[in-house]
mmCIF file of C-alpha atoms in Angstrom:
data_model
loop_
_atom_site.group_PDB
_atom_site.id
_atom_site.type_symbol
_atom_site.label_atom_id
_atom_site.label_comp_id
_atom_site.label_asym_id
_atom_site.label_seq_id
_atom_site.Cartn_x
_atom_site.Cartn_y
_atom_site.Cartn_z
ATOM 1 C CA MET A 1 -125.699 -102.733 142.932
ATOM 2 C CA LYS A 2 -123.040 -105.420 143.386
ATOM 3 C CA SER A 3 -125.536 -107.887 144.848
ATOM 4 C CA PHE A 4 -127.989 -107.223 142.001
ATOM 5 C CA LEU A 5 -125.304 -107.838 139.369
ATOM 6 C CA PHE A 6 -124.216 -111.025 141.114
ATOM 7 C CA ARG A 7 -127.791 -112.332 141.221
ATOM 8 C CA LEU A 8 -128.070 -111.524 137.529
ATOM 9 C CA TYR A 9 -124.850 -113.458 136.871
ATOM 10 C CA LEU A 10 -126.184 -116.477 138.797
ATOM 11 C CA SER A 11 -129.441 -116.387 136.839
ATOM 12 C CA LEU A 12 -127.619 -116.321 133.501
ATOM 13 C CA MET A 13 -125.275 -119.158 134.436
ATOM 14 C CA LYS A 14 -128.157 -121.245 135.798
ATOM 15 C CA PHE A 15 -129.970 -120.786 132.511
ATOM 16 C CA ARG A 16 -126.940 -121.950 130.517
ATOM 17 C CA ALA A 17 -126.168 -124.856 132.848
ATOM 18 C CA HIS A 18 -129.778 -126.013 132.625
ATOM 19 C CA PHE A 19 -129.069 -127.412 129.141
ATOM 20 C CA THR A 20 -126.347 -129.747 130.436
ATOM 21 C CA THR A 21 -127.427 -133.392 130.537
ATOM 22 C CA MET A 22 -128.073 -134.509 134.110
ATOM 23 C CA GLU A 23 -126.657 -137.895 135.241
ATOM 24 C CA ASN A 24 -128.046 -139.768 138.251
ATOM 25 C CA ASN A 25 -124.621 -140.686 139.640
ATOM 26 C CA ASN A 26 -123.274 -137.122 139.600
ATOM 27 C CA ILE A 27 -122.881 -135.274 142.904
ATOM 28 C CA VAL A 28 -121.654 -131.692 143.156
ATOM 29 C CA ILE A 29 -120.691 -130.025 146.424
ATOM 30 C CA LEU A 30 -120.855 -126.219 146.545
ATOM 31 C CA ASN A 31 -118.541 -125.483 149.443
ATOM 32 C CA GLY A 32 -118.738 -122.052 151.009
ATOM 33 C CA SER A 33 -117.049 -123.050 154.262
ATOM 34 C CA GLY A 34 -113.428 -123.358 153.186
ATOM 35 C CA ARG A 35 -111.540 -125.668 155.540
ATOM 36 C CA SER A 36 -112.822 -124.311 158.837
ATOM 37 C CA GLY A 37 -115.282 -127.032 159.697
ATOM 38 C CA SER A 38 -116.952 -127.666 156.355
ATOM 39 C CA ASN A 39 -119.747 -130.224 156.189
ATOM 40 C CA GLY A 40 -119.383 -130.110 152.418
ATOM 41 C CA TYR A 41 -115.666 -130.860 152.379
ATOM 42 C CA ALA A 42 -116.043 -133.607 155.008
ATOM 43 C CA PHE A 43 -118.798 -135.223 152.939
ATOM 44 C CA TYR A 44 -116.721 -134.861 149.766
ATOM 45 C CA LYS A 45 -113.728 -136.703 151.268
ATOM 46 C CA TRP A 46 -116.004 -139.435 152.619
ATOM 47 C CA LEU A 47 -117.714 -139.927 149.245
ATOM 48 C CA LEU A 48 -114.393 -140.236 147.407
ATOM 49 C CA LEU A 49 -113.286 -142.921 149.844
ATOM 50 C CA ASN A 50 -116.528 -144.859 150.205
ATOM 51 C CA HIS A 51 -118.472 -144.404 146.959
ATOM 52 C CA PRO A 52 -116.199 -144.359 143.901
ATOM 53 C CA GLU A 53 -119.203 -145.362 141.784
ATOM 54 C CA TYR A 54 -120.386 -141.739 142.017
ATOM 55 C CA ASN A 55 -118.835 -138.843 140.137
ATOM 56 C CA VAL A 56 -118.222 -136.270 142.884
ATOM 57 C CA SER A 57 -117.118 -132.696 142.191
ATOM 58 C CA LEU A 58 -116.100 -130.079 144.767
ATOM 59 C CA ILE A 59 -116.788 -126.494 143.659
ATOM 60 C CA GLU A 60 -115.150 -123.803 145.773
ATOM 61 C CA PRO A 61 -115.135 -121.062 146.724
ATOM 62 C CA TRP A 62 -118.886 -120.793 146.469
ATOM 63 C CA PRO A 63 -120.609 -118.593 145.539
ATOM 64 C CA SER A 64 -118.189 -116.941 143.117
ATOM 65 C CA SER A 65 -118.383 -114.956 139.905
ATOM 66 C CA HIS A 66 -115.031 -116.410 138.806
ATOM 67 C CA LEU A 67 -116.040 -120.017 138.172
ATOM 68 C CA LYS A 68 -115.019 -121.567 134.881
ATOM 69 C CA TRP A 69 -117.725 -122.826 132.549
ATOM 70 C CA GLU A 70 -116.574 -126.394 133.282
ATOM 71 C CA ALA A 71 -117.624 -125.901 136.899
ATOM 72 C CA TRP A 72 -121.072 -124.743 135.844
ATOM 73 C CA GLN A 73 -121.375 -127.762 133.563
ATOM 74 C CA LYS A 74 -120.707 -130.014 136.564
ATOM 75 C CA ILE A 75 -123.366 -128.182 138.542
ATOM 76 C CA GLY A 76 -125.863 -128.570 135.719
ATOM 77 C CA ALA A 77 -125.049 -132.278 135.259
ATOM 78 C CA ALA A 78 -125.463 -133.201 138.943
ATOM 79 C CA ARG A 79 -128.416 -135.134 140.280
ATOM 80 C CA TYR A 80 -127.504 -134.107 143.850
ATOM 81 C CA VAL A 81 -126.388 -130.572 144.753
ATOM 82 C CA ILE A 82 -124.912 -130.296 148.241
ATOM 83 C CA THR A 83 -124.719 -126.817 149.808
ATOM 84 C CA THR A 84 -123.255 -125.421 153.027
ATOM 85 C CA HIS A 85 -124.851 -121.997 152.782
ATOM 86 C CA GLN A 86 -127.843 -120.804 150.742
ATOM 87 C CA PRO A 87 -129.686 -123.675 148.996
ATOM 88 C CA PHE A 88 -129.067 -123.745 145.263
ATOM 89 C CA LYS A 89 -129.876 -125.817 142.217
ATOM 90 C CA VAL A 90 -130.079 -125.295 138.490
ATOM 91 C CA ARG A 91 -133.191 -127.310 137.670
ATOM 92 C CA LYS A 92 -136.301 -128.577 139.404
ATOM 93 C CA HIS A 93 -135.398 -132.265 139.241
ATOM 94 C CA GLN A 94 -132.088 -131.846 141.019
ATOM 95 C CA ILE A 95 -131.996 -132.688 144.721
ATOM 96 C CA ASN A 96 -130.573 -130.022 146.984
ATOM 97 C CA VAL A 97 -129.132 -131.329 150.255
ATOM 98 C CA GLN A 98 -128.588 -128.477 152.686
ATOM 99 C CA LEU A 99 -125.857 -129.186 155.252
ATOM 100 C CA TRP A 100 -125.508 -125.594 156.507
ATOM 101 C CA HIS A 101 -122.447 -124.719 158.614
ATOM 102 C CA GLY A 102 -123.347 -124.831 162.273
ATOM 103 C CA VAL A 103 -125.990 -124.753 164.984
ATOM 104 C CA PRO A 104 -126.906 -121.066 165.029
ATOM 105 C CA LEU A 105 -126.228 -119.016 168.135
ATOM 106 C CA LYS A 106 -126.098 -115.659 166.344
ATOM 107 C CA ARG A 107 -129.303 -114.214 164.963
ATOM 108 C CA MET A 108 -129.590 -114.294 161.183
ATOM 109 C CA GLY A 109 -132.229 -113.745 158.506
ATOM 110 C CA ILE A 110 -135.511 -112.388 159.815
ATOM 111 C CA MET A 111 -134.286 -112.619 163.419
ATOM 112 C CA ALA A 112 -131.157 -110.479 162.986
ATOM 113 C CA ASN A 113 -130.971 -106.819 163.924
ATOM 114 C CA ASN A 114 -128.806 -105.943 160.924
ATOM 115 C CA THR A 115 -130.595 -107.476 157.913
ATOM 116 C CA ARG A 116 -133.006 -105.994 155.389
ATOM 117 C CA TYR A 117 -136.618 -107.084 154.894
ATOM 118 C CA ARG A 118 -136.265 -107.473 151.127
ATOM 119 C CA ASP A 119 -133.174 -109.683 151.460
ATOM 120 C CA ASN A 120 -134.854 -111.802 154.108
ATOM 121 C CA LYS A 121 -137.926 -112.417 151.958
ATOM 122 C CA ARG A 122 -135.702 -113.368 149.028
ATOM 123 C CA ASN A 123 -133.838 -115.878 151.215
ATOM 124 C CA GLU A 124 -137.093 -117.382 152.477
ATOM 125 C CA LYS A 125 -138.190 -117.988 148.884
ATOM 126 C CA LEU A 126 -134.856 -119.638 148.055
ATOM 127 C CA TRP A 127 -135.183 -122.050 150.985
ATOM 128 C CA HIS A 128 -138.783 -122.833 150.055
ATOM 129 C CA LYS A 129 -137.990 -123.390 146.374
ATOM 130 C CA ASN A 130 -134.549 -125.022 146.422
ATOM 131 C CA ALA A 131 -133.991 -126.902 149.686
ATOM 132 C CA ASP A 132 -135.200 -130.516 149.452
ATOM 133 C CA ILE A 133 -133.348 -132.082 152.392
ATOM 134 C CA VAL A 134 -132.150 -130.046 155.366
ATOM 135 C CA ALA A 135 -129.817 -132.092 157.542
ATOM 136 C CA SER A 136 -130.638 -131.557 161.195
ATOM 137 C CA SER A 137 -129.109 -132.457 164.534
ATOM 138 C CA SER A 138 -132.014 -131.824 166.913
ATOM 139 C CA ASP A 139 -135.410 -130.262 167.521
ATOM 140 C CA LEU A 140 -133.629 -127.226 168.933
ATOM 141 C CA TYR A 141 -131.620 -126.813 165.730
ATOM 142 C CA GLU A 142 -134.791 -126.962 163.636
ATOM 143 C CA THR A 143 -136.512 -124.387 165.831
ATOM 144 C CA LEU A 144 -133.584 -121.966 165.634
ATOM 145 C CA MET A 145 -133.139 -122.343 161.864
ATOM 146 C CA SER A 146 -136.836 -121.929 161.117
ATOM 147 C CA ALA A 147 -137.041 -118.866 163.355
ATOM 148 C CA CYS A 148 -134.389 -117.278 161.131
ATOM 149 C CA MET A 149 -135.149 -118.698 157.674
ATOM 150 C CA ALA A 150 -138.809 -119.828 157.848
ATOM 151 C CA ILE A 151 -137.900 -123.370 156.732
ATOM 152 C CA GLU A 152 -140.819 -125.793 156.556
ATOM 153 C CA THR A 153 -140.674 -128.636 159.067
ATOM 154 C CA GLU A 154 -141.013 -131.418 156.474
ATOM 155 C CA LYS A 155 -137.665 -130.468 154.955
ATOM 156 C CA TYR A 156 -135.753 -131.423 158.126
ATOM 157 C CA HIS A 157 -134.263 -134.856 158.663
ATOM 158 C CA LYS A 158 -132.173 -135.737 161.708
ATOM 159 C CA LEU A 159 -129.183 -137.043 159.792
ATOM 160 C CA GLY A 160 -126.442 -135.224 161.700
ATOM 161 C CA PHE A 161 -123.596 -133.150 160.292
ATOM 162 C CA PRO A 162 -120.748 -134.788 158.320
ATOM 163 C CA ARG A 163 -118.005 -132.685 159.905
ATOM 164 C CA LEU A 164 -118.755 -134.192 163.310
ATOM 165 C CA ASP A 165 -117.485 -137.535 161.970
ATOM 166 C CA LEU A 166 -114.025 -135.957 161.876
ATOM 167 C CA LEU A 167 -113.783 -134.952 165.525
ATOM 168 C CA ASP A 168 -112.709 -138.259 167.032
ATOM 169 C CA LYS A 169 -110.426 -139.230 164.133
ATOM 170 C CA PRO A 170 -107.609 -136.646 163.953
ATOM 171 C CA VAL A 171 -105.579 -137.027 160.767
ATOM 172 C CA ILE A 172 -102.318 -136.393 162.616
ATOM 173 C CA SER A 173 -101.155 -136.966 166.175
ATOM 174 C CA LYS A 174 -101.100 -134.300 168.848
ATOM 175 C CA GLU A 175 -97.306 -134.549 168.783
ATOM 176 C CA GLN A 176 -97.253 -133.832 165.049
ATOM 177 C CA LEU A 177 -99.611 -130.867 165.404
ATOM 178 C CA LEU A 178 -97.358 -129.441 168.108
ATOM 179 C CA LYS A 179 -94.336 -129.886 165.867
ATOM 180 C CA ASP A 180 -96.046 -128.421 162.787
ATOM 181 C CA LEU A 181 -97.386 -125.288 164.455
ATOM 182 C CA PHE A 182 -95.016 -124.674 167.373
ATOM 183 C CA ASN A 183 -91.895 -126.506 166.201
ATOM 184 C CA THR A 184 -91.476 -128.186 169.564
ATOM 185 C CA THR A 185 -92.051 -131.384 171.532
ATOM 186 C CA ASP A 186 -93.670 -131.437 174.952
ATOM 187 C CA SER A 187 -95.054 -134.549 176.627
ATOM 188 C CA GLU A 188 -97.091 -132.351 179.015
ATOM 189 C CA ALA A 189 -98.576 -130.140 176.317
ATOM 190 C CA GLN A 190 -102.153 -128.919 176.479
ATOM 191 C CA ILE A 191 -103.225 -127.434 173.155
ATOM 192 C CA GLY A 192 -106.006 -124.878 173.019
ATOM 193 C CA ILE A 193 -107.572 -123.251 169.977
ATOM 194 C CA TYR A 194 -109.099 -119.774 169.824
ATOM 195 C CA MET A 195 -111.820 -119.319 167.191
ATOM 196 C CA PRO A 196 -113.786 -116.069 167.436
ATOM 197 C CA THR A 197 -116.667 -115.157 165.185
ATOM 198 C CA PHE A 198 -116.487 -112.540 162.415
ATOM 199 C CA ARG A 199 -115.956 -109.310 164.372
ATOM 200 C CA TYR A 200 -115.894 -107.011 161.343
ATOM 201 C CA GLU A 201 -119.680 -106.907 161.316
ATOM 202 C CA LEU A 202 -119.597 -105.022 164.634
ATOM 203 C CA GLU A 203 -118.573 -102.067 162.425
ATOM 204 C CA ASP A 204 -116.140 -100.830 165.047
ATOM 205 C CA LYS A 205 -112.853 -99.626 163.584
ATOM 206 C CA THR A 206 -111.142 -99.745 166.980
ATOM 207 C CA ILE A 207 -111.594 -103.527 167.072
ATOM 208 C CA MET A 208 -109.995 -103.979 163.671
ATOM 209 C CA ASP A 209 -107.176 -101.640 164.663
ATOM 210 C CA LYS A 210 -106.436 -103.746 167.737
ATOM 211 C CA ILE A 211 -106.400 -106.930 165.661
ATOM 212 C CA LYS A 212 -104.147 -105.318 163.081
ATOM 213 C CA GLU A 213 -101.681 -104.480 165.863
ATOM 214 C CA GLY A 214 -101.551 -108.157 166.880
ATOM 215 C CA ASN A 215 -104.141 -107.973 169.665
ATOM 216 C CA PHE A 216 -106.128 -110.961 168.405
ATOM 217 C CA PHE A 217 -108.448 -110.948 171.446
ATOM 218 C CA ALA A 218 -108.996 -107.172 171.104
ATOM 219 C CA PHE A 219 -108.634 -107.012 174.889
ATOM 220 C CA GLU A 220 -108.099 -103.592 176.468
ATOM 221 C CA ASP A 221 -105.327 -105.078 178.653
ATOM 222 C CA PHE A 222 -103.708 -107.266 175.997
ATOM 223 C CA ASP A 223 -100.038 -108.121 176.503
ATOM 224 C CA GLY A 224 -98.936 -110.845 174.118
ATOM 225 C CA GLU A 225 -95.591 -111.509 175.794
ATOM 226 C CA LYS A 226 -97.193 -111.823 179.214
ATOM 227 C CA LEU A 227 -99.883 -114.183 177.932
ATOM 228 C CA ASN A 228 -97.271 -116.281 176.159
ATOM 229 C CA ALA A 229 -95.202 -116.544 179.342
ATOM 230 C CA GLU A 230 -98.234 -117.621 181.388
ATOM 231 C CA LEU A 231 -99.108 -120.273 178.826
ATOM 232 C CA ALA A 232 -95.514 -121.524 178.757
ATOM 233 C CA LYS A 233 -95.436 -121.891 182.544
ATOM 234 C CA ARG A 234 -98.381 -124.271 182.290
ATOM 235 C CA HIS A 235 -97.224 -126.194 179.188
ATOM 236 C CA GLN A 236 -100.232 -124.716 177.380
ATOM 237 C CA TYR A 237 -100.144 -123.851 173.677
ATOM 238 C CA LEU A 238 -102.701 -121.649 171.952
ATOM 239 C CA ILE A 239 -103.620 -121.955 168.275
ATOM 240 C CA VAL A 240 -105.256 -118.770 166.981
ATOM 241 C CA LYS A 241 -107.658 -119.342 164.071
ATOM 242 C CA LEU A 242 -109.199 -116.050 163.035
ATOM 243 C CA HIS A 243 -111.720 -115.340 160.298
ATOM 244 C CA PRO A 244 -109.851 -115.095 156.930
ATOM 245 C CA TYR A 245 -110.606 -111.366 156.733
ATOM 246 C CA GLU A 246 -108.993 -110.784 160.122
ATOM 247 C CA MET A 247 -106.025 -112.990 159.228
ATOM 248 C CA ARG A 248 -105.330 -110.764 156.226
ATOM 249 C CA LEU A 249 -104.774 -107.906 158.652
ATOM 250 C CA PHE A 250 -101.837 -109.940 159.968
ATOM 251 C CA ALA A 251 -100.013 -109.864 156.622
ATOM 252 C CA ASN A 252 -96.908 -108.242 158.108
ATOM 253 C CA PHE A 253 -97.270 -109.659 161.605
ATOM 254 C CA LYS A 254 -94.634 -112.229 162.516
ATOM 255 C CA SER A 255 -95.292 -114.202 165.674
ATOM 256 C CA ASN A 256 -92.243 -114.715 167.809
ATOM 257 C CA TYR A 257 -94.272 -116.384 170.522
ATOM 258 C CA SER A 258 -93.213 -119.833 171.657
ATOM 259 C CA ASN A 259 -96.679 -120.880 172.828
ATOM 260 C CA ILE A 260 -99.001 -118.957 170.511
ATOM 261 C CA ALA A 261 -99.290 -119.875 166.832
ATOM 262 C CA PHE A 262 -101.520 -118.524 164.075
ATOM 263 C CA LEU A 263 -103.275 -121.072 161.912
ATOM 264 C CA ASN A 264 -104.193 -119.829 158.465
ATOM 265 C CA ASN A 265 -105.946 -121.546 155.612
ATOM 266 C CA ASP A 266 -102.692 -122.172 153.741
ATOM 267 C CA TYR A 267 -101.690 -124.880 156.217
ATOM 268 C CA LEU A 268 -105.096 -126.556 155.886
ATOM 269 C CA PHE A 269 -105.278 -126.369 152.075
ATOM 270 C CA ASP A 270 -101.641 -127.408 151.601
ATOM 271 C CA HIS A 271 -102.244 -130.583 153.629
ATOM 272 C CA ASN A 272 -105.832 -131.186 152.438
ATOM 273 C CA TYR A 273 -107.026 -130.959 156.032
ATOM 274 C CA ASP A 274 -110.249 -129.624 157.402
ATOM 275 C CA LEU A 275 -109.917 -127.888 160.756
ATOM 276 C CA TYR A 276 -112.213 -130.479 162.339
ATOM 277 C CA GLU A 277 -109.679 -133.175 161.447
ATOM 278 C CA LEU A 278 -107.333 -131.476 163.929
ATOM 279 C CA LEU A 279 -109.764 -130.489 166.693
ATOM 280 C CA GLY A 280 -109.551 -133.922 168.310
ATOM 281 C CA ASP A 281 -105.907 -133.163 169.130
ATOM 282 C CA THR A 282 -106.803 -130.046 171.118
ATOM 283 C CA ASP A 283 -107.471 -129.951 174.852
ATOM 284 C CA PHE A 284 -109.658 -126.856 175.116
ATOM 285 C CA LEU A 285 -111.531 -124.344 172.954
ATOM 286 C CA MET A 286 -111.800 -120.580 173.262
ATOM 287 C CA THR A 287 -114.523 -118.714 171.378
ATOM 288 C CA ASP A 288 -117.065 -115.921 171.738
ATOM 289 C CA PHE A 289 -120.297 -116.236 169.735
ATOM 290 C CA SER A 290 -119.219 -118.889 167.246
ATOM 291 C CA SER A 291 -121.418 -121.951 166.959
ATOM 292 C CA ILE A 292 -118.302 -124.132 166.929
ATOM 293 C CA TYR A 293 -118.842 -124.617 170.643
ATOM 294 C CA PHE A 294 -121.952 -126.727 170.009
ATOM 295 C CA ASP A 295 -119.804 -129.087 167.926
ATOM 296 C CA TYR A 296 -116.954 -129.080 170.433
ATOM 297 C CA LEU A 297 -119.382 -130.450 173.034
ATOM 298 C CA HIS A 298 -118.950 -133.826 171.311
ATOM 299 C CA LEU A 299 -115.358 -133.909 172.574
ATOM 300 C CA ASN A 300 -116.441 -133.121 176.166
ATOM 301 C CA LYS A 301 -113.443 -130.849 176.721
ATOM 302 C CA PRO A 302 -113.245 -127.405 178.390
ATOM 303 C CA ILE A 303 -114.543 -124.315 176.601
ATOM 304 C CA VAL A 304 -113.633 -120.722 177.495
ATOM 305 C CA PHE A 305 -115.982 -117.967 176.338
ATOM 306 C CA VAL A 306 -114.549 -114.530 175.572
ATOM 307 C CA THR A 307 -117.169 -111.878 176.311
ATOM 308 C CA ASN A 308 -115.468 -108.501 175.832
ATOM 309 C CA PHE A 309 -117.871 -107.576 172.996
ATOM 310 C CA LEU A 310 -120.953 -109.374 174.245
ATOM 311 C CA GLN A 311 -123.182 -106.327 174.758
ATOM 312 C CA GLN A 312 -122.028 -104.753 171.496
ATOM 313 C CA TYR A 313 -122.755 -107.942 169.580
ATOM 314 C CA LYS A 314 -126.216 -108.307 171.124
ATOM 315 C CA LYS A 315 -127.057 -104.801 169.966
ATOM 316 C CA THR A 316 -125.571 -105.053 166.467
ATOM 317 C CA ARG A 317 -126.794 -108.502 165.431
ATOM 318 C CA GLY A 318 -128.273 -110.302 168.432
ATOM 319 C CA LEU A 319 -128.209 -113.813 169.854
ATOM 320 C CA LEU A 320 -130.905 -116.457 169.472
ATOM 321 C CA LEU A 321 -130.530 -117.795 173.015
ATOM 322 C CA SER A 322 -130.044 -116.071 176.344
ATOM 323 C CA PRO A 323 -128.995 -115.319 179.021
ATOM 324 C CA TYR A 324 -125.472 -115.835 177.715
ATOM 325 C CA ASP A 325 -123.989 -117.220 180.924
ATOM 326 C CA GLU A 326 -126.721 -119.881 181.026
ATOM 327 C CA ILE A 327 -126.260 -121.092 177.446
ATOM 328 C CA THR A 328 -122.450 -121.197 177.520
ATOM 329 C CA PRO A 329 -121.160 -124.240 179.438
ATOM 330 C CA GLY A 330 -117.741 -122.913 180.390
ATOM 331 C CA ILE A 331 -115.778 -120.124 182.008
ATOM 332 C CA CYS A 332 -116.492 -116.597 180.717
ATOM 333 C CA VAL A 333 -113.704 -113.985 180.576
ATOM 334 C CA ASP A 334 -113.653 -110.414 179.282
ATOM 335 C CA SER A 335 -110.012 -109.476 179.829
ATOM 336 C CA GLU A 336 -106.552 -110.977 179.608
ATOM 337 C CA ALA A 337 -106.155 -110.718 183.372
ATOM 338 C CA GLU A 338 -109.320 -112.756 183.876
ATOM 339 C CA LEU A 339 -108.179 -115.299 181.293
ATOM 340 C CA ILE A 340 -104.805 -115.794 182.972
ATOM 341 C CA ASN A 341 -106.482 -116.167 186.363
ATOM 342 C CA ASN A 342 -108.507 -119.076 184.983
ATOM 343 C CA LEU A 343 -105.806 -120.958 183.070
ATOM 344 C CA ASP A 344 -105.211 -123.327 185.991
ATOM 345 C CA HIS A 345 -108.844 -124.353 186.379
ATOM 346 C CA LEU A 346 -110.627 -124.425 183.043
ATOM 347 C CA ASP A 347 -112.960 -127.230 184.079
ATOM 348 C CA ASN A 348 -114.958 -128.669 186.962
ATOM 349 C CA GLN A 349 -117.765 -131.169 187.418
ATOM 350 C CA GLN A 350 -120.500 -128.549 187.325
ATOM 351 C CA ILE A 351 -119.262 -127.330 183.929
ATOM 352 C CA VAL A 352 -119.004 -130.932 182.669
ATOM 353 C CA ASN A 353 -122.645 -131.488 183.624
ATOM 354 C CA ARG A 354 -123.686 -128.349 181.767
ATOM 355 C CA ARG A 355 -121.761 -129.437 178.663
ATOM 356 C CA LEU A 356 -123.537 -132.789 178.670
ATOM 357 C CA TYR A 357 -126.893 -131.052 179.116
ATOM 358 C CA TRP A 358 -126.322 -128.870 176.032
ATOM 359 C CA LEU A 359 -124.983 -131.815 174.055
ATOM 360 C CA HIS A 360 -128.218 -133.659 174.806
ATOM 361 C CA LEU A 361 -130.267 -130.669 173.571
ATOM 362 C CA THR A 362 -128.333 -130.168 170.346
ATOM 363 C CA SER A 363 -127.468 -133.717 169.272
ATOM 364 C CA GLU A 364 -130.306 -136.168 168.618
ATOM 365 C CA ALA A 365 -129.126 -137.690 165.337
ATOM 366 C CA LYS A 366 -128.423 -141.429 165.520
ATOM 367 C CA GLY A 367 -125.922 -143.653 163.748
ATOM 368 C CA ASP A 368 -122.190 -144.295 163.652
ATOM 369 C CA SER A 369 -121.570 -142.056 160.629
ATOM 370 C CA TYR A 370 -123.419 -138.869 159.800
ATOM 371 C CA CYS A 371 -121.921 -138.961 156.302
ATOM 372 C CA GLN A 372 -123.484 -142.388 155.854
ATOM 373 C CA ASN A 373 -126.812 -141.062 157.142
ATOM 374 C CA VAL A 374 -126.852 -138.241 154.594
ATOM 375 C CA PHE A 375 -125.770 -140.448 151.700
ATOM 376 C CA GLU A 376 -128.281 -143.215 152.394
ATOM 377 C CA TYR A 377 -131.173 -140.825 152.830
ATOM 378 C CA MET A 378 -130.539 -138.752 149.714
ATOM 379 C CA THR A 379 -129.876 -141.737 147.440
ATOM 380 C CA GLN A 380 -132.632 -144.024 148.752
ATOM 381 C CA GLU A 381 -135.328 -141.394 149.214
ATOM 382 C CA TYR A 382 -134.642 -139.800 145.848
ATOM 383 C CA ARG A 383 -133.801 -142.583 143.411
ATOM 384 C CA GLY A 384 -133.132 -141.625 139.799
#
């Protein structure tokens, strides 16, 4: 019922916004990715800096039933509508540029085990009707996305993803990041970041209970003090960036760890940072089924894959590629004990070679700036 009412709301607001006068130099970005690696936000910041001749508006969070009418007027007046999730536009003559939010590893749409036929068919129609330009990174990306969303091949253009422009240009130094999050200085510091996928969809209350108790890995053998001590011995620092829903479970959790810090969206919004503007300062990534690892390949740094819910995730939603240990160029661990045993040797030449192999498969877009690629294509191909 909620989804029906929300679709009805969108239809009504689209109808009203349709009567707003469209201007060719108006760009609106509907950002559904927050600050955790948003192509929309990265593109927005780049446009403000490089193309002041355009009127650029950032609408977030999107989608939302709480937008002011002024926001809908901006959407209706835009020639170009940039989206990070479902394609959207108010009128036929607008140009929708679909930036999506990652190379998919998890099944979604018609490929997922936990979606409904009716919803999938509705999504297919939205992509067919509304998406004009789908930014792509590779043939593999296009194959995976079309398997899930049935996107027509002519919509794809290998322009690259704007957020990747941020990886090699951190907005602050590693020393400043260490001071901000850990309140310390350490010339030998190695900073890691742990970014798991959204585990709530596993529909397992025991996982959420573990997270609520402070067990952010949801390991059976979790011991936060022990892990912190092992990290400290090695001058390693771990940033924990959970899904916003999981972070809310930590409302009353105060970290007293010296080498583990929790990064929430407040820090990013307060400083106008996107997470990808900090990733270049990190030395290794830890994740499970999040597609962030495809992006992190561009930094050519170690990746640790946490697999304690691998079989459960395969059954509940499914993965697009397998076997898992072949598609993940890094060390796999399913317990804290195994993680600690690998902290001294996160990388080797064989793993480096595998990272480069997967980077080659997932990154074919050319150019020095993916933001520039997207801007030039959308404005030159679709002139007013």
